[in-house]
Amino acid sequence: MALRNFDVEKYLKEGEQAYGKRAEIEELVDKLAKTDYENVVLLGIGGTWAEWYPVVEVAKYYSDLPIYLENAGEFLVKKNKRYVTGKSLVFTSSASGDTAEIVKAVKLCKEMDIPVYGFTKDDTTPLAKLLTDPVYNPCGDCEDSYLLYYFVILRLLFNRGEFPKYEAWADQMKGIHNNLLRIREEFEPRAARIAKTYSHEPYTMFTGSGVLWGETYLFTMCILEEMQWVRTKSVSSADFFHGPLELVDDRVPVFVIKGEDEYREMDERVERFVKQHTKKVEVFDTKDYALEGVDDEFRVICTPMIITAILTERLAAHYELNTGHSLEFRRYYRQFAY
Amino acid sequence: MALRNFDVEKYLKEGEQAYGKRAEIEELVDKLAKTDYENVVLLGIGGTWAEWYPVVEVAKYYSDLPIYLENAGEFLVKKNKRYVTGKSLVFTSSASGDTAEIVKAVKLCKEMDIPVYGFTKDDTTPLAKLLTDPVYNPCGDCEDSYLLYYFVILRLLFNRGEFPKYEAWADQMKGIHNNLLRIREEFEPRAARIAKTYSHEPYTMFTGSGVLWGETYLFTMCILEEMQWVRTKSVSSADFFHGPLELVDDRVPVFVIKGEDEYREMDERVERFVKQHTKKVEVFDTKDYALEGVDDEFRVICTPMIITAILTERLAAHYELNTGHSLEFRRYYRQFAY
């Protein structure tokens, strides 16, 4: 089955470009690792916040280094910036380079004499002019964001002796795009079927946890709500049992995202429950997808890439086909000042 | 207007009982403050997680002490418990005393030789048998939970010299229930009108931030979803602009919760936006309610109590009247093992 609205050649080429940033990022991080930093601060909002999320979760498995994921909008109005100091390594990202909260937050850091590192599409964006040693990533696929963010944080942990297998992992990531292309192809018929079945539902619930919570949050909020005007509820697998479960019956579709980290048993608990109480269940289990050439111990790191490939990218393309609502169309977001 | 299903005498008597725990809590905290603790860990899930949330937010204004709010379900499966050590002061709460995740999490702490302090309704509950120096709070009003949790954390900060006005604040809390009773009476006609207007809406969006985020989360998930089977979306004021805004038009009611902390300007931004894009807006601004006998500088501390009084308690009572769905009825939650 051909992938709807998907340019394979362009995808692989952009993936190669993103991977090509590895040496530049490693050089930057190796330099920063030699400073007397005390913590790491990641500035994101909306989609970028959600994309940094799993990187922080993964880092916790390997390190006790304090890593703070800050919502850039909240950071701006917080009176006490607490742990954001001259001894913080601050990273951010905005492909467009003009996300208002990110640009303002980086300006604020600079006023505090704190350099900010990170990513934007090229040297013409407002963010490019504010970043120290900016890394340019022209393409916006979420899996490339994950790849680049992991290069940053896992390389930092490598420098601390906490992720000694960094080189093996990073070498294996050369083949990640081919894996994610094959996974897309495997998922495509299911994407078509799910979108046809559920895209007109008035309300859809999503559950996820741990390393995959960011992607659960991102897909519901930034894709279905923002780009499709589809109403959703996302809730963590743990909290599902403290309220949202009561809504579940055959009128409510529940999309269960299952990961491979320590929280998996909570995802499984949700799956068992919803399978008994609604006919409308879809389970997205990263374990169903092989990652050729990737060691098992690195699979958890890659699980957000799998979910972003099948949901945020492929399922979105098929929702668009069924709703007739262009993924490009917005009525408010970035259309005027608010 | 008489308050629907509300026993004024019982409310004030239970409020007095809750306040009556002050000395016992202070004595316990004064003792704990003398230990060589390094951080504070709060175990909650669902409603209790949401109730501890503002206490943590408020503490940040006064102190850099690390305070971690842990989801008890996630704490159980986390392999690396990180900051939960013998040098943690751990508190929890479960009125019923048999919330599965809380009971298991406290057992786990005890296995790690970490005592857990906190609240349950009386000495007969499973939690009572696990807590060290348990404090019994027989009534379950959310404002009393806030009051007791604040006694714990603000007293701890007082011991650290970081909240020197503790005695003044705690003395003023003697009158909080009378304030919250008057606020209920002021809000009652509006509760009746809002519930009549919106209780049959297929989907309602809620925004909130900072000190009031916990209450926003609690009201949507634990009251409307769990107790009324009303579908909701709660989103922080900052994130509203990164997806959910696109859903807003005259078909979507948006309930904007406005607080008095540093995030207020983000709530105001949401208010301005939604007033232009849907006719169905309700703003709940804590500033509209006087707190007699409470210093202005303590108002932020009390704002979750105001929102819980008007929404979680009063608006819920009027939703029930209009949906005909008893607030006591559950089809799944705690009805069988899952």
XYZ file of C-alpha atoms in Angstrom:
676
model
C 0.000 0.000 0.000
C 1.544 3.329 -1.069
C 1.912 5.896 1.701
C -0.637 8.693 1.253
C 0.968 12.119 0.696
C 4.427 10.905 1.532
C 7.609 11.544 -0.417
C 9.913 8.644 0.426
C 12.946 10.140 -1.273
C 12.535 13.492 0.464
C 11.965 11.754 3.799
C 15.159 9.710 3.597
C 17.168 12.670 2.362
C 15.958 14.880 5.215
C 16.622 12.074 7.658
C 20.177 11.891 6.396
C 20.525 15.653 6.810
C 19.283 15.457 10.385
C 21.638 12.598 11.165
C 24.382 14.662 9.552
C 24.145 17.106 12.467
C 25.525 14.478 14.822
C 29.174 15.571 14.730
C 28.309 19.253 15.132
C 26.086 18.525 18.146
C 28.632 16.222 19.732
C 31.347 18.841 19.385
C 29.120 21.467 20.989
C 28.037 19.174 23.818
C 31.582 17.946 24.477
C 32.590 21.580 24.917
C 29.660 22.359 27.221
C 30.285 19.205 29.231
C 33.599 20.677 30.333
C 31.966 23.693 31.978
C 30.907 23.699 35.625
C 27.181 23.382 34.865
C 24.871 22.166 37.607
C 21.724 21.346 35.721
C 20.068 21.302 32.308
C 17.049 23.400 31.343
C 14.958 22.673 28.266
C 12.637 25.400 27.017
C 9.673 24.253 24.973
C 6.020 24.979 24.396
C 3.255 22.944 22.784
C 4.871 20.534 20.343
C 8.465 21.271 21.342
C 7.673 20.820 25.027
C 6.155 17.449 24.149
C 9.177 16.486 22.041
C 11.683 17.254 24.801
C 9.534 15.295 27.260
C 10.708 11.745 26.408
C 14.322 12.866 26.270
C 14.034 13.944 29.896
C 12.257 10.698 30.812
C 14.940 8.595 29.130
C 17.751 10.566 30.761
C 16.299 9.681 34.172
C 17.106 6.032 33.560
C 20.768 6.782 33.239
C 21.451 9.826 35.358
C 20.498 11.793 38.453
C 21.514 15.050 36.765
C 18.685 17.542 37.341
C 17.039 18.198 33.978
C 14.142 20.642 33.969
C 11.605 20.832 31.173
C 10.183 24.350 31.251
C 7.042 25.566 29.524
C 8.397 28.717 27.858
C 5.145 30.622 28.439
C 5.197 29.895 32.146
C 8.923 30.533 32.403
C 8.318 34.071 31.109
C 5.921 35.052 33.880
C 7.509 33.131 36.749
C 8.939 35.575 39.247
C 11.407 33.143 40.761
C 13.382 31.428 38.012
C 14.932 29.150 40.681
C 17.233 26.647 39.025
C 17.717 28.676 35.815
C 21.078 30.240 36.585
C 24.475 30.901 35.078
C 25.256 27.263 35.877
C 22.423 25.923 33.722
C 22.898 24.461 30.268
C 19.838 25.780 28.431
C 18.562 24.266 25.187
C 15.525 25.054 23.086
C 14.088 24.528 19.629
C 11.718 26.164 17.184
C 11.775 25.056 13.569
C 10.041 28.248 12.396
C 12.258 30.184 14.760
C 9.505 32.668 15.541
C 7.407 30.913 18.199
C 6.607 33.937 20.368
C 7.085 32.349 23.798
C 10.348 30.662 22.790
C 11.847 33.820 21.307
C 10.878 35.854 24.383
C 12.147 33.189 26.782
C 15.511 33.035 25.030
C 15.750 36.841 25.114
C 15.035 36.718 28.824
C 17.792 34.138 29.381
C 20.213 36.337 27.489
C 19.261 39.301 29.683
C 20.139 37.029 32.611
C 23.521 36.419 30.911
C 22.649 32.797 30.253
C 23.459 31.547 26.753
C 20.864 29.352 25.080
C 21.734 26.565 22.640
C 19.453 24.757 20.276
C 17.780 24.265 16.959
C 16.012 26.252 14.267
C 15.528 25.739 10.560
C 18.174 28.168 9.227
C 20.140 31.321 9.930
C 17.348 33.697 8.868
C 14.977 33.116 11.790
C 14.618 35.396 14.836
C 15.666 32.487 17.049
C 18.870 31.929 15.033
C 19.985 35.435 15.958
C 19.531 34.717 19.658
C 20.991 31.221 19.985
C 24.615 30.571 20.819
C 26.165 28.166 18.285
C 22.762 27.438 16.672
C 22.266 24.103 14.946
C 20.245 24.366 11.755
C 17.790 21.605 11.019
C 15.754 22.457 7.944
C 13.198 19.653 8.190
C 10.469 19.395 10.759
C 9.703 15.678 11.123
C 9.187 14.851 14.784
C 11.479 11.840 14.663
C 14.298 14.121 13.587
C 13.601 16.392 16.534
C 13.831 13.373 18.818
C 17.063 12.291 17.160
C 18.679 15.699 17.556
C 17.476 16.171 21.146
C 18.758 12.718 22.078
C 22.120 13.556 20.510
C 22.277 16.519 22.903
C 21.246 14.862 26.140
C 22.659 11.373 25.650
C 25.983 12.842 24.534
C 26.006 14.925 27.684
C 25.399 11.800 29.768
C 28.150 10.043 27.805
C 30.513 12.812 28.864
C 29.456 12.197 32.460
C 30.170 8.477 32.127
C 26.474 7.717 32.560
C 25.641 6.509 29.051
C 28.853 4.749 28.001
C 27.177 3.070 25.038
C 26.492 6.396 23.340
C 28.627 5.630 20.277
C 26.907 2.275 19.703
C 23.472 3.855 20.034
C 24.310 6.836 17.834
C 25.854 4.575 15.182
C 22.701 2.473 15.127
C 20.569 5.566 14.597
C 21.982 5.723 11.050
C 19.383 3.126 10.146
C 16.452 4.575 12.099
C 14.810 6.270 9.124
C 14.739 3.084 7.093
C 13.122 1.370 10.051
C 10.567 4.147 10.452
C 9.806 4.024 6.737
C 9.134 0.281 6.904
C 7.042 0.777 10.057
C 5.007 3.407 8.205
C 4.372 0.923 5.413
C 3.327 -1.753 7.887
C 0.951 0.644 9.618
C -0.534 2.256 6.509
C -3.544 -0.057 5.985
C -4.405 0.269 9.653
C -4.083 4.071 9.498
C -6.553 4.065 6.618
C -8.988 1.855 8.494
C -8.753 3.705 11.822
C -9.202 7.128 10.253
C -12.194 5.931 8.265
C -13.751 4.472 11.403
C -13.050 7.202 13.944
C -12.319 10.538 12.275
C -15.909 11.758 12.694
C -16.248 10.684 16.309
C -17.310 13.654 18.462
C -14.778 12.793 21.170
C -11.836 10.409 21.428
C -9.857 9.486 24.512
C -6.111 8.788 24.434
C -3.982 7.201 27.132
C -0.217 6.974 27.385
C 2.561 7.088 29.949
C 6.208 7.732 30.688
C 8.446 8.031 27.648
C 5.352 8.138 25.408
C 3.333 10.697 27.364
C 4.790 13.602 25.357
C 3.743 11.996 22.085
C 0.262 11.224 23.487
C -0.086 14.872 24.464
C 1.331 16.114 21.167
C -0.824 13.985 18.889
C -4.075 14.946 20.615
C -3.336 18.638 21.076
C -1.105 19.681 18.188
C -2.445 17.333 15.529
C -6.054 16.336 16.161
C -7.168 19.515 17.900
C -5.049 22.103 16.129
C -4.878 20.602 12.653
C -8.130 18.613 12.438
C -10.493 20.305 14.936
C -11.143 16.863 16.393
C -12.043 16.885 20.091
C -9.877 14.769 22.350
C -9.066 13.890 25.915
C -5.573 12.723 26.709
C -4.898 11.244 30.098
C -1.977 9.360 31.597
C -2.424 5.624 32.094
C -2.177 6.121 35.873
C -4.781 8.881 36.040
C -7.193 7.141 33.658
C -8.397 5.119 36.650
C -9.176 8.235 38.666
C -12.028 9.761 36.698
C -11.955 9.287 32.923
C -12.703 5.547 33.132
C -16.311 6.375 34.069
C -16.881 7.885 30.609
C -16.026 4.691 28.795
C -18.758 2.751 27.032
C -19.442 1.796 23.432
C -19.894 5.470 22.495
C -16.347 6.424 23.473
C -13.321 5.382 21.404
C -10.207 4.886 23.490
C -6.793 4.879 21.823
C -4.292 3.147 24.098
C -0.632 3.945 23.471
C 1.614 1.226 24.881
C 5.296 1.728 25.406
C 8.224 -0.377 26.502
C 9.414 1.441 29.597
C 8.718 0.694 33.246
C 5.218 2.172 32.952
C 4.111 -0.441 30.425
C 2.172 -2.385 33.035
C -0.024 0.678 33.591
C -0.730 0.881 29.852
C -1.642 -2.805 29.930
C -4.022 -2.207 32.807
C -5.813 0.441 30.748
C -5.927 -1.915 27.776
C -7.508 -4.708 29.823
C -10.115 -2.345 31.221
C -11.172 -0.626 28.014
C -11.355 -3.865 26.047
C -14.065 -4.942 28.480
C -16.014 -1.709 28.376
C -15.996 -0.306 24.838
C -15.958 -1.889 21.421
C -14.035 1.120 20.158
C -10.490 0.317 21.227
C -7.312 0.812 19.290
C -4.014 -0.223 20.843
C -0.762 1.207 19.535
C 1.989 -0.969 20.908
C 5.548 -0.077 19.943
C 6.504 -3.724 20.598
C 4.654 -4.658 17.419
C 7.333 -2.959 15.353
C 10.805 -4.335 14.748
C 13.780 -1.982 14.791
C 16.348 -3.732 12.662
C 19.950 -3.032 13.589
C 18.952 -1.461 16.903
C 19.899 -3.220 20.131
C 16.996 -4.137 22.393
C 18.352 -1.978 25.182
C 17.981 1.093 22.938
C 14.384 0.357 21.919
C 12.800 2.475 24.663
C 14.773 5.472 23.396
C 13.243 4.966 19.948
C 9.635 4.366 20.997
C 8.559 8.026 20.634
C 9.896 7.915 17.065
C 7.708 4.898 16.324
C 4.586 6.551 17.731
C 5.273 9.820 15.943
C 5.727 7.924 12.667
C 2.495 5.972 12.925
C 0.210 8.488 14.657
C 1.460 12.058 14.392
C 2.497 11.504 10.813
C 0.597 8.588 9.166
C -2.670 8.577 11.072
C -2.855 12.367 10.687
C -2.555 12.002 6.907
C -5.517 9.623 6.905
C -7.634 11.718 9.238
C -7.139 14.541 6.736
C -8.366 12.308 3.922
C -11.527 11.462 5.839
C -12.345 14.801 7.462
C -11.481 16.770 4.336
C -9.865 19.255 6.697
C -6.397 20.214 5.457
C -3.626 19.652 7.980
C -2.231 22.993 6.828
C -5.320 25.053 7.613
C -5.615 27.143 10.792
C -8.266 29.698 11.608
C -6.529 31.282 14.608
C -3.096 29.810 15.331
C -0.462 32.223 14.035
C -3.112 33.881 11.818
C -3.200 37.132 13.824
C -2.001 38.561 17.130
C -3.808 37.325 20.249
C -30.944 31.662 47.607
C -30.620 28.537 49.743
C -27.665 26.314 48.907
C -28.846 23.139 47.185
C -28.040 19.945 49.138
C -25.830 21.748 51.597
C -25.900 21.428 55.358
C -24.487 24.699 56.681
C -24.257 23.538 60.261
C -22.446 20.321 59.337
C -20.094 22.239 57.027
C -19.040 24.708 59.703
C -18.702 21.984 62.320
C -16.479 19.879 60.048
C -14.482 22.968 59.163
C -13.894 23.556 62.838
C -12.804 19.940 63.273
C -10.334 20.264 60.398
C -8.966 23.507 61.786
C -8.728 21.739 65.136
C -5.968 19.544 63.683
C -3.660 22.561 63.483
C -1.819 22.024 66.784
C -1.334 18.300 66.144
C 0.083 18.954 62.671
C 2.339 21.753 63.879
C 3.738 19.548 66.607
C 4.453 16.771 64.115
C 6.031 19.112 61.585
C 8.116 20.913 64.202
C 9.525 17.534 65.163
C 10.223 16.526 61.554
C 11.793 19.901 60.820
C 14.553 19.052 63.272
C 15.631 15.977 61.290
C 18.290 16.150 58.565
C 15.774 15.827 55.712
C 16.843 16.933 52.252
C 13.563 17.076 50.387
C 9.826 16.572 50.664
C 7.867 13.976 48.702
C 4.094 14.099 48.379
C 2.308 10.960 47.231
C -1.063 11.478 45.593
C -3.206 10.162 42.807
C -6.230 11.609 41.057
C -7.935 14.007 43.441
C -5.233 13.896 46.111
C -2.494 14.556 43.556
C -4.498 17.557 42.399
C -4.996 18.774 45.964
C -1.308 18.643 46.818
C -0.506 20.460 43.570
C -1.233 24.055 44.702
C 0.563 23.485 47.980
C 3.718 22.698 46.017
C 3.171 25.716 43.756
C 2.687 28.040 46.718
C 5.744 26.663 48.498
C 7.857 27.626 45.476
C 7.161 31.288 46.153
C 8.765 31.061 49.544
C 11.390 28.356 49.336
C 13.910 26.559 47.160
C 13.428 23.358 49.151
C 12.935 20.523 46.646
C 9.326 19.339 46.953
C 8.312 16.486 44.667
C 4.708 15.666 43.883
C 4.622 11.999 42.931
C 1.803 10.181 41.193
C 1.494 7.140 43.464
C 0.716 4.826 40.528
C 3.838 5.871 38.671
C 5.942 5.823 41.826
C 5.075 2.144 42.246
C 6.472 1.051 38.893
C 9.429 3.446 38.664
C 12.634 1.471 38.866
C 14.758 4.379 40.028
C 13.066 6.107 42.954
C 15.748 8.827 42.780
C 15.064 11.491 45.366
C 12.849 9.281 47.540
C 15.374 8.319 50.207
C 15.791 8.045 53.939
C 16.318 11.809 53.882
C 12.891 12.516 52.398
C 9.913 13.706 54.391
C 7.061 11.790 52.777
C 3.410 12.791 53.163
C 0.248 11.381 51.661
C -3.501 11.380 52.085
C -6.503 9.210 51.398
C -9.766 9.988 53.144
C -11.130 6.491 52.526
C -7.731 5.109 53.422
C -8.007 2.321 50.886
C -6.984 3.955 47.598
C -5.036 1.048 46.106
C -2.088 3.002 44.662
C -1.646 5.058 47.835
C -1.730 2.043 50.132
C 0.779 0.179 47.942
C 3.060 3.194 47.624
C 3.135 3.695 51.372
C 3.901 0.001 51.869
C 6.745 0.335 49.406
C 8.155 3.333 51.273
C 8.022 1.380 54.502
C 9.902 -1.476 52.850
C 12.510 1.144 51.947
C 12.576 2.092 55.669
C 11.049 5.472 54.922
C 8.225 6.501 57.247
C 5.190 8.138 55.640
C 3.092 10.781 57.359
C -0.325 12.031 56.405
C -4.063 11.952 56.580
C -6.938 9.508 56.563
C -10.447 9.605 57.957
C -9.960 7.507 61.102
C -7.926 4.744 62.733
C -9.827 1.885 61.067
C -8.521 2.361 57.516
C -5.723 0.326 55.886
C -3.761 3.554 55.437
C -4.046 4.397 59.144
C -2.175 1.205 59.961
C 0.683 2.168 57.653
C 1.147 5.856 58.453
C 3.502 7.103 61.112
C 1.698 9.482 63.497
C -1.437 9.549 61.292
C -3.670 12.603 61.434
C -7.367 11.765 61.296
C -9.599 14.048 59.305
C -13.089 12.606 59.164
C -14.536 15.013 56.585
C -13.702 15.093 52.940
C -14.301 18.686 51.792
C -11.519 19.746 49.450
C -10.975 23.045 51.222
C -10.197 21.127 54.394
C -7.649 19.040 52.515
C -6.023 22.259 51.312
C -6.065 23.655 54.825
C -4.412 20.561 56.319
C -1.832 20.243 53.536
C -0.930 23.925 53.872
C -0.531 23.464 57.636
C 2.051 20.777 56.837
C 4.084 22.537 54.200
C 3.821 26.146 55.343
C 4.681 25.095 58.892
C 7.736 23.334 57.526
C 8.761 26.506 55.688
C 8.132 28.476 58.895
C 10.605 26.189 60.642
C 13.099 26.964 57.881
C 12.595 30.707 58.356
C 11.069 30.936 54.886
C 7.450 31.693 55.803
C 7.846 33.812 58.945
C 4.228 34.955 58.838
C 2.921 31.430 59.373
C 1.218 32.228 62.673
C -0.614 35.224 61.199
C -1.750 33.185 58.200
C -2.800 30.176 60.275
C -4.684 32.388 62.731
C -6.570 33.988 59.851
C -7.599 30.579 58.538
C -9.947 30.317 61.556
C -12.359 32.410 59.509
C -11.879 30.712 56.144
C -14.980 28.531 56.350
C -17.243 31.485 57.027
C -15.729 33.190 54.008
C -16.208 30.111 51.851
C -19.788 29.784 53.039
C -20.535 33.406 52.042
C -18.749 32.852 48.702
C -20.927 29.796 48.102
C -24.015 31.910 48.730
C -22.790 34.607 46.367
C -22.076 32.036 43.666
C -25.228 29.947 44.073
C -27.480 31.737 41.533
C -24.684 31.610 38.999
C -24.077 27.901 39.684
C -27.763 27.293 38.989
C -27.643 29.265 35.757
C -24.379 27.765 34.466
C -25.432 24.183 35.162
C -28.778 24.766 33.471
C -27.040 26.230 30.436
C -24.094 23.862 30.016
C -24.679 20.553 31.772
C -25.877 18.853 28.567
C -23.072 20.185 26.374
C -21.277 17.267 24.660
C -17.857 18.749 25.414
C -16.573 21.560 27.607
C -13.094 23.042 27.703
C -11.470 24.283 30.919
C -8.345 26.395 31.270
C -6.344 27.218 34.363
C -2.769 27.731 35.504
C -0.291 27.729 38.344
C -1.789 27.498 41.810
C -5.196 26.722 40.259
C -4.100 24.060 37.781
C -4.689 21.252 40.278
C -8.259 22.394 40.872
C -8.851 22.738 37.101
C -7.620 19.190 36.633
C -9.595 17.877 39.609
C -12.928 19.460 38.687
C -12.857 18.182 35.114
C -11.542 14.696 35.832
C -12.797 13.740 39.294
C -16.102 15.621 39.261
C -17.445 16.123 35.748
C -15.980 12.970 34.182
C -16.120 10.592 37.129
C -19.255 11.792 38.879
C -21.310 13.251 36.004
C -20.051 11.446 32.859
C -19.621 14.851 31.277
C -16.855 15.024 28.661
C -14.191 17.637 29.230
C -10.848 18.943 28.072
C -8.646 20.685 30.596
C -5.607 22.544 29.359
C -3.189 24.964 30.970
C -3.534 28.616 29.993
C -0.089 28.496 28.374
C -0.780 25.404 26.292
C -4.261 26.540 25.250
C -2.576 28.615 22.536
C -0.727 25.598 21.148
C -3.569 23.506 19.806
C -6.869 23.642 21.686
C -7.623 27.228 20.617
C -8.420 25.958 17.106
C -11.449 24.076 18.470
C -13.091 27.200 19.822
C -16.224 28.535 18.179
C -19.808 29.049 19.289
C -20.278 25.296 19.682
C -17.586 24.986 22.346
C -18.073 26.276 25.892
C -14.842 27.426 27.509
C -14.640 27.785 31.273
C -11.732 30.074 32.163
C -10.395 29.780 35.698
C -8.508 32.925 36.697
C -6.185 33.024 39.653
C -4.157 35.627 41.447
C -0.643 34.296 41.095
C 2.067 35.243 38.628
C 0.350 33.233 35.869
C -2.764 35.429 35.950
C -1.728 37.270 32.801
C -1.850 33.979 30.898
C -5.384 33.339 32.163
C -6.316 36.844 31.012
C -4.880 36.146 27.585
C -7.121 33.080 27.288
C -10.106 35.123 28.478
C -9.530 37.826 25.844
C -9.212 35.227 23.110
C -12.220 33.092 23.947
C -14.504 36.082 24.473
C -13.867 36.950 20.840
C -14.399 33.458 19.493
C -17.236 31.774 21.372
C -20.415 33.048 22.980
C -20.126 30.262 25.523
C -17.611 31.666 27.984
C -17.683 31.492 31.740
C -14.911 33.145 33.721
C -14.266 32.112 37.300
C -12.079 34.788 38.811
C -11.066 34.353 42.432
C -10.589 38.144 42.618
C -14.371 38.512 42.517
C -14.599 37.049 45.998
C -13.654 38.876 49.173
C -11.846 37.008 51.931
C -12.692 38.927 55.062
C -10.056 38.845 57.759
C -7.434 37.441 55.382
C -4.451 39.613 54.449
C -4.053 40.291 50.737
C -0.658 38.598 50.712
C -2.326 35.331 51.783
C -5.044 35.439 49.118
C -3.111 33.339 46.575
C -2.803 30.574 49.167
C -6.592 30.545 49.516
C -7.518 30.688 45.833
C -7.794 26.880 45.392
C -10.243 26.876 48.315
C -12.385 29.462 46.521
C -12.440 27.484 43.280
C -13.159 24.223 45.053
C -16.052 25.864 46.916
C -17.677 27.330 43.820
C -16.912 24.652 41.210
C -15.986 21.302 42.732
C -18.669 21.704 45.366
C -21.433 24.137 44.288
C -21.367 23.808 40.514
C -21.219 20.018 40.873
C -24.393 20.092 42.988
C -26.176 21.998 40.227
C -24.866 19.819 37.430
C -26.370 16.895 39.339
C -29.720 18.673 39.491
C -29.714 19.200 35.725
C -28.206 15.925 34.515
C -30.197 13.843 36.985
C -27.004 11.835 37.427
C -26.260 11.303 41.114
C -22.826 12.490 42.195
C -22.634 9.303 44.263
C -23.144 6.891 41.380
C -20.221 5.072 39.732
C -20.418 2.250 37.255
C -16.755 1.202 37.415
C -14.699 3.225 39.880
C -14.171 1.104 43.020
C -17.106 -1.111 41.967
C -14.926 -4.151 41.188
C -11.286 -5.082 40.687
C -9.652 -3.847 37.481
